[in-house]
Amino acid sequence: MLKKNVIEVKDLVKKFGDFVANDHLTFSVQKGEIFGFLGANGAGKTTAMKILCGLLTPTSGEVYVNGYNVYTQSELIKKNIGYMSQKFSLYDDLTTFENIQFFATIYGLSKKQIIEKTTILLEEFKLYDIKNHLVGDIPLGWKQKIAFLIATFHNPSVVFLDEPTGGVDPITRRQFWELIHRAAASGTTLFVTTHYMDEAEYCDRVSILSEGKLVALGTPDDLKNQYKAPSMDEVFYKIARNADV
Amino acid sequence: MKAFWGFVRKEIYHILRDRRTLIVILGIPIVEMLLFGFVLTNEIKKVNIAICDLSNDEITKQIIKKLEGSSYFRVTSYLTNIQNVEAIFKEGKVKEVVVFEPDFSRKLTKENHASIELISDASDANFSNLVVNYTSAIISAYTKELNNTLQGSYRIDPQIRMIYNPNLEGVYFFVPGIIGLILMLISALMTSVSIVREKETGTMEALLVSPLKPFHIIVGKVLPYVLLSLLNATAILLMSYFVFQLPVKGSLFLLMLECLLYILLALSIGILISSSTNSQLIAMMVSLVGLMLPTILLSGFIFPIENMPRILQWLCSILPPKYFIIIIKGIMIKGVGLQYIWFETLMLILFTLLFLGLAIKKFKVRLV
């Protein structure tokens, strides 16, 4: 393989009691790739993502992130990943800058680095005007941009985005995906879960999860050809129908 | 370490930004002190009384001396005529008039029985009750003394009953209780709510995926509250000194150390509560009902443990506040050193280790 695999997953199983949330998942993600992780609610997307971030321990299987083993080296993994959860992990009673400062500090950045980089990024994200506003007073779409800025601030090699665009208007969603593409262009790997099928078209490769099993994996074009469907939306319906039978 | 201090700074922002909560935290000790201090007073001090001695003999003089010698009464006037009693009450100068019947000594020694009339201003019913009871207690003590020395069986009426709290240890008994209550509430309640809030808003996940160690998260969470609690303890001690004139008799340093130990205990209970629930509301209810009531009712704070049924006494012994209150009372009021309270201190240390162990075991690094 030419490109280095940032994420390697082999036969990953996660059970909660009798319930199998992840059923023998096997996939890998390459450096700089935008990897879409699709599936209906409860398909096991968030569980798999939490395992990759070191928040959950797998029941069995091999999982490597940046070459580190999730069972034994989760502390090393944590240093080089960014994570943006479904709920926006920002503090409402802190200002934009204080939120950035806090998270950057816990990732070990120096005060000088933080101030310089914040200025550059806030300009780039067009958020400079709200630098000293309390996050609680800011509209949702902007909060998401801030959360994304924070998740990528410490230059992680992989960023995990768990349904980053839930509840946001289409224009902000488009802008958000532009940010994602820009990050990928600079070499960051992006692992994105979503249930908006139009967003799947923006991904380099897409995997579809159904009831804990990986049922499809490939580029959006490959999948459309394979299922003879005009859009990812159709692909998803066909797969879902098969799963029901 | 830099990450840790960054975390502490964030916690301080949270506390300072939430002005209302901060005012409540800092205001509670002051309000509670004033409330308990002035409401729960069931001791009397330097009450003005009048004496109407119609006998004026050796024994009545001794009794009057006893009354004057106690810190409870101050004899401000002597009446020669029983008719003046009403007038002196109307002037409102005294709360009680003690009337000795004529021929008091002779009746007592010859008939073994003499009577004293205690007339009190019952417009303040509870207070007059207290005054009468204190007077009776002093007379009763005197009678006993007299019977012992003279080998007699004299009886002085009125029949004496002790109906006030016999274990009364002074008007300041509530200060140790308040310290115990406030420290437990602030430390346990505030930390549990503050940790659970991070879970509710989802920021806890962001912290757990970061390189920040769980140990740092917990210590960073509790550190600002340790400082707040110590501030509270200091405020209470200052108030008890300046408002209620209760100095700390023992070592102030030892007292603060014991407070710190108790704060750590309360914090570990707070962490334990927070790791057992995901809702701020539940954390608050558990802290309030589960900690406040036992601290008030089952610690000897207000109700003496010795008077409780056996089963409640056992319950008190497995709850930490009892030990803390014994310690604080010992240091503040009796002025004892560590050698007298080592057992209670040891118990607090054991409780702290127990709760901290449970809390760390329950605080999950990984969410499941």
Tab-separated table of N, CA and C in Angstrom, chain B residues 74-165:
chain	number	residue	atom	x	y	z
B	74	ARG	N	-29.125	38.676	87.108
B	74	ARG	CA	-28.575	39.848	87.751
B	74	ARG	C	-29.704	40.419	88.606
B	75	VAL	N	-29.480	40.491	89.906
B	75	VAL	CA	-30.523	41.011	90.792
B	75	VAL	C	-30.464	42.521	90.740
B	76	THR	N	-31.500	43.128	90.175
B	76	THR	CA	-31.453	44.579	89.985
B	76	THR	C	-32.231	45.344	91.048
B	77	SER	N	-33.230	44.676	91.660
B	77	SER	CA	-33.937	45.418	92.717
B	77	SER	C	-34.412	44.487	93.832
B	78	TYR	N	-34.526	45.041	94.973
B	78	TYR	CA	-35.029	44.306	96.131
B	78	TYR	C	-36.356	44.926	96.537
B	79	LEU	N	-37.372	44.119	96.615
B	79	LEU	CA	-38.682	44.624	97.006
B	79	LEU	C	-38.902	44.293	98.482
B	80	THR	N	-39.575	45.191	99.159
B	80	THR	CA	-39.864	44.927	100.560
B	80	THR	C	-41.331	44.565	100.724
B	81	ASN	N	-42.092	44.885	99.727
B	81	ASN	CA	-43.521	44.657	99.819
B	81	ASN	C	-44.012	43.881	98.600
B	82	ILE	N	-44.815	42.863	98.868
B	82	ILE	CA	-45.315	42.026	97.777
B	82	ILE	C	-46.200	42.802	96.812
B	83	GLN	N	-46.759	43.907	97.309
B	83	GLN	CA	-47.636	44.724	96.457
B	83	GLN	C	-46.878	45.399	95.300
B	84	ASN	N	-45.567	45.510	95.463
B	84	ASN	CA	-44.791	46.216	94.439
B	84	ASN	C	-44.483	45.359	93.216
B	85	VAL	N	-44.810	44.071	93.307
B	85	VAL	CA	-44.459	43.156	92.225
B	85	VAL	C	-45.071	43.589	90.900
B	86	GLU	N	-46.348	43.876	90.932
B	86	GLU	CA	-47.024	44.228	89.685
B	86	GLU	C	-46.418	45.478	89.055
B	87	ALA	N	-46.115	46.435	89.922
B	87	ALA	CA	-45.556	47.695	89.426
B	87	ALA	C	-44.234	47.459	88.697
B	88	ILE	N	-43.389	46.620	89.289
B	88	ILE	CA	-42.066	46.431	88.690
B	88	ILE	C	-42.159	45.691	87.355
B	89	PHE	N	-43.156	44.794	87.243
B	89	PHE	CA	-43.358	44.120	85.953
B	89	PHE	C	-43.855	45.103	84.915
B	90	LYS	N	-44.736	45.988	85.370
B	90	LYS	CA	-45.282	46.957	84.416
B	90	LYS	C	-44.195	47.865	83.863
B	91	GLU	N	-43.252	48.187	84.699
B	91	GLU	CA	-42.127	48.991	84.218
B	91	GLU	C	-41.259	48.203	83.242
B	92	GLY	N	-41.390	46.885	83.325
B	92	GLY	CA	-40.645	46.036	82.388
B	92	GLY	C	-39.182	45.933	82.707
B	93	LYS	N	-38.812	46.251	83.926
B	93	LYS	CA	-37.389	46.242	84.268
B	93	LYS	C	-36.869	44.845	84.579
B	94	VAL	N	-37.742	43.978	85.082
B	94	VAL	CA	-37.273	42.627	85.415
B	94	VAL	C	-38.157	41.589	84.733
B	95	LYS	N	-37.595	40.385	84.595
B	95	LYS	CA	-38.327	39.294	83.956
B	95	LYS	C	-38.934	38.360	85.003
B	96	GLU	N	-38.389	38.450	86.241
B	96	GLU	CA	-38.846	37.499	87.243
B	96	GLU	C	-38.690	38.119	88.628
B	97	VAL	N	-39.627	37.769	89.488
B	97	VAL	CA	-39.483	38.170	90.890
B	97	VAL	C	-39.470	36.895	91.732
B	98	VAL	N	-38.472	36.798	92.588
B	98	VAL	CA	-38.374	35.624	93.461
B	98	VAL	C	-38.865	36.040	94.853
B	99	VAL	N	-39.922	35.390	95.313
B	99	VAL	CA	-40.513	35.781	96.593
B	99	VAL	C	-40.281	34.680	97.623
B	100	PHE	N	-39.599	35.035	98.718
B	100	PHE	CA	-39.420	34.077	99.820
B	100	PHE	C	-40.514	34.322	100.842
B	101	GLU	N	-41.156	33.271	101.294
B	101	GLU	CA	-42.230	33.478	102.273
B	101	GLU	C	-41.630	33.881	103.634
B	102	PRO	N	-42.395	34.519	104.473
B	102	PRO	CA	-41.896	34.904	105.798
B	102	PRO	C	-41.517	33.664	106.595
B	103	ASP	N	-40.577	33.822	107.485
B	103	ASP	CA	-40.123	32.722	108.341
B	103	ASP	C	-39.578	31.558	107.543
B	104	PHE	N	-38.865	31.835	106.473
B	104	PHE	CA	-38.416	30.802	105.545
B	104	PHE	C	-37.528	29.759	106.230
B	105	SER	N	-36.463	30.240	106.921
B	105	SER	CA	-35.518	29.326	107.555
B	105	SER	C	-36.177	28.463	108.634
B	106	ARG	N	-36.987	29.153	109.405
B	106	ARG	CA	-37.601	28.428	110.518
B	106	ARG	C	-38.511	27.321	109.989
B	107	LYS	N	-39.322	27.669	109.003
B	107	LYS	CA	-40.219	26.680	108.417
B	107	LYS	C	-39.431	25.516	107.832
B	108	LEU	N	-38.345	25.869	107.162
B	108	LEU	CA	-37.558	24.823	106.495
B	108	LEU	C	-36.931	23.875	107.513
B	109	THR	N	-36.360	24.442	108.567
B	109	THR	CA	-35.674	23.588	109.530
B	109	THR	C	-36.650	22.883	110.457
B	110	LYS	N	-37.729	23.525	110.795
B	110	LYS	CA	-38.683	22.911	111.733
B	110	LYS	C	-39.675	22.005	111.009
B	111	GLU	N	-40.185	22.518	109.870
B	111	GLU	CA	-41.239	21.750	109.186
B	111	GLU	C	-40.710	20.997	107.967
B	112	ASN	N	-39.373	21.138	107.749
B	112	ASN	CA	-38.731	20.504	106.582
B	112	ASN	C	-39.289	20.981	105.253
B	113	HIS	N	-39.907	22.120	105.246
B	113	HIS	CA	-40.620	22.479	104.041
B	113	HIS	C	-40.879	23.976	104.015
B	114	ALA	N	-40.403	24.629	102.972
B	114	ALA	CA	-40.673	26.055	102.837
B	114	ALA	C	-40.911	26.346	101.368
B	115	SER	N	-41.552	27.482	101.098
B	115	SER	CA	-41.826	27.700	99.674
B	115	SER	C	-41.327	29.046	99.164
B	116	ILE	N	-40.962	28.996	97.891
B	116	ILE	CA	-40.515	30.193	97.186
B	116	ILE	C	-41.482	30.413	96.041
B	117	GLU	N	-41.887	31.629	95.874
B	117	GLU	CA	-42.770	31.908	94.752
B	117	GLU	C	-41.944	32.510	93.615
B	118	LEU	N	-42.074	31.901	92.446
B	118	LEU	CA	-41.369	32.447	91.285
B	118	LEU	C	-42.400	33.079	90.372
B	119	ILE	N	-42.374	34.382	90.293
B	119	ILE	CA	-43.336	35.065	89.433
B	119	ILE	C	-42.572	35.568	88.225
B	120	SER	N	-43.069	35.190	87.055
B	120	SER	CA	-42.314	35.648	85.892
B	120	SER	C	-43.211	36.332	84.889
B	121	ASP	N	-42.620	37.157	84.083
B	121	ASP	CA	-43.322	37.918	83.057
B	121	ASP	C	-43.589	37.001	81.878
B	122	ALA	N	-44.812	36.467	81.836
B	122	ALA	CA	-45.104	35.459	80.819
B	122	ALA	C	-45.594	36.057	79.514
B	123	SER	N	-45.417	37.358	79.328
B	123	SER	CA	-45.813	37.914	78.025
B	123	SER	C	-44.919	37.329	76.938
B	124	ASP	N	-43.702	36.954	77.319
B	124	ASP	CA	-42.851	36.187	76.414
B	124	ASP	C	-42.794	34.770	76.984
B	125	ALA	N	-43.767	33.945	76.542
B	125	ALA	CA	-44.027	32.671	77.215
B	125	ALA	C	-42.800	31.770	77.291
B	126	ASN	N	-42.133	31.587	76.138
B	126	ASN	CA	-41.005	30.663	76.128
B	126	ASN	C	-39.865	31.146	77.004
B	127	PHE	N	-39.634	32.444	76.895
B	127	PHE	CA	-38.531	32.983	77.655
B	127	PHE	C	-38.794	32.886	79.143
B	128	SER	N	-40.039	33.192	79.565
B	128	SER	CA	-40.359	33.143	80.986
B	128	SER	C	-40.229	31.705	81.504
B	129	ASN	N	-40.590	30.779	80.654
B	129	ASN	CA	-40.435	29.373	80.995
B	129	ASN	C	-38.972	29.038	81.295
B	130	LEU	N	-38.135	29.522	80.406
B	130	LEU	CA	-36.703	29.281	80.565
B	130	LEU	C	-36.184	29.873	81.872
B	131	VAL	N	-36.590	31.116	82.119
B	131	VAL	CA	-36.105	31.810	83.306
B	131	VAL	C	-36.513	31.050	84.564
B	132	VAL	N	-37.791	30.657	84.620
B	132	VAL	CA	-38.283	29.936	85.788
B	132	VAL	C	-37.527	28.631	85.973
B	133	ASN	N	-37.286	27.959	84.874
B	133	ASN	CA	-36.590	26.677	84.975
B	133	ASN	C	-35.161	26.834	85.480
B	134	TYR	N	-34.489	27.858	84.990
B	134	TYR	CA	-33.130	28.085	85.446
B	134	TYR	C	-33.113	28.405	86.936
B	135	THR	N	-34.060	29.244	87.360
B	135	THR	CA	-34.116	29.588	88.778
B	135	THR	C	-34.338	28.331	89.607
B	136	SER	N	-35.307	27.541	89.174
B	136	SER	CA	-35.630	26.318	89.894
B	136	SER	C	-34.421	25.413	90.000
B	137	ALA	N	-33.681	25.344	88.906
B	137	ALA	CA	-32.509	24.470	88.906
B	137	ALA	C	-31.501	24.911	89.955
B	138	ILE	N	-31.330	26.218	90.071
B	138	ILE	CA	-30.359	26.732	91.039
B	138	ILE	C	-30.837	26.439	92.473
B	139	ILE	N	-32.131	26.656	92.702
B	139	ILE	CA	-32.676	26.388	94.041
B	139	ILE	C	-32.561	24.898	94.368
B	140	SER	N	-32.838	24.107	93.364
B	140	SER	CA	-32.758	22.655	93.567
B	140	SER	C	-31.350	22.223	93.929
B	141	ALA	N	-30.396	22.785	93.216
B	141	ALA	CA	-28.999	22.454	93.499
B	141	ALA	C	-28.643	22.862	94.927
B	142	TYR	N	-29.170	24.028	95.325
B	142	TYR	CA	-28.869	24.510	96.672
B	142	TYR	C	-29.476	23.580	97.737
B	143	THR	N	-30.717	23.164	97.492
B	143	THR	CA	-31.386	22.281	98.449
B	143	THR	C	-30.595	20.991	98.647
B	144	LYS	N	-30.136	20.452	97.551
B	144	LYS	CA	-29.371	19.217	97.604
B	144	LYS	C	-28.126	19.398	98.471
B	145	GLU	N	-27.463	20.510	98.200
B	145	GLU	CA	-26.242	20.847	98.925
B	145	GLU	C	-26.534	20.937	100.424
B	146	LEU	N	-27.625	21.619	100.728
B	146	LEU	CA	-28.022	21.836	102.113
B	146	LEU	C	-28.303	20.507	102.800
B	147	ASN	N	-29.041	19.653	102.103
B	147	ASN	CA	-29.386	18.345	102.672
B	147	ASN	C	-28.148	17.499	102.917
B	148	ASN	N	-27.189	17.615	101.994
B	148	ASN	CA	-25.966	16.838	102.157
B	148	ASN	C	-25.171	17.293	103.366
B	149	THR	N	-25.032	18.618	103.543
B	149	THR	CA	-24.185	19.102	104.631
B	149	THR	C	-24.875	18.962	105.979
B	150	LEU	N	-26.171	19.164	105.994
B	150	LEU	CA	-26.873	19.116	107.293
B	150	LEU	C	-27.528	17.768	107.570
B	151	GLN	N	-27.373	16.837	106.657
B	151	GLN	CA	-27.981	15.503	106.808
B	151	GLN	C	-29.478	15.596	107.046
B	152	GLY	N	-30.118	16.580	106.448
B	152	GLY	CA	-31.550	16.739	106.657
B	152	GLY	C	-32.335	16.306	105.444
B	153	SER	N	-33.619	16.476	105.513
B	153	SER	CA	-34.437	16.169	104.355
B	153	SER	C	-35.381	17.341	104.108
B	154	TYR	N	-34.728	18.476	103.906
B	154	TYR	CA	-35.522	19.687	103.712
B	154	TYR	C	-36.065	19.744	102.302
B	155	ARG	N	-37.163	20.426	102.223
B	155	ARG	CA	-37.765	20.539	100.898
B	155	ARG	C	-38.150	21.992	100.659
B	156	ILE	N	-37.716	22.495	99.535
B	156	ILE	CA	-38.113	23.860	99.192
B	156	ILE	C	-39.050	23.797	98.001
B	157	ASP	N	-40.246	24.358	98.184
B	157	ASP	CA	-41.176	24.436	97.055
B	157	ASP	C	-40.828	25.659	96.219
B	158	PRO	N	-41.111	25.764	94.966
B	158	PRO	CA	-41.889	24.821	94.180
B	158	PRO	C	-41.105	23.568	93.789
B	159	GLN	N	-41.885	22.561	93.516
B	159	GLN	CA	-41.276	21.334	93.006
B	159	GLN	C	-40.490	21.659	91.735
B	160	ILE	N	-39.314	21.115	91.670
B	160	ILE	CA	-38.456	21.526	90.580
B	160	ILE	C	-38.439	20.488	89.463
B	161	ARG	N	-38.679	20.988	88.301
B	161	ARG	CA	-38.619	20.094	87.147
B	161	ARG	C	-37.656	20.680	86.119
B	162	MET	N	-36.823	19.813	85.579
B	162	MET	CA	-35.917	20.273	84.518
B	162	MET	C	-36.552	19.930	83.184
B	163	ILE	N	-37.206	20.877	82.591
B	163	ILE	CA	-37.838	20.517	81.314
B	163	ILE	C	-37.060	21.040	80.105
B	164	TYR	N	-36.039	21.799	80.335
B	164	TYR	CA	-35.255	22.223	79.150
B	164	TYR	C	-34.195	21.188	78.856
B	165	ASN	N	-33.634	21.319	77.732
B	165	ASN	CA	-32.634	20.375	77.253
B	165	ASN	C	-31.507	20.200	78.270
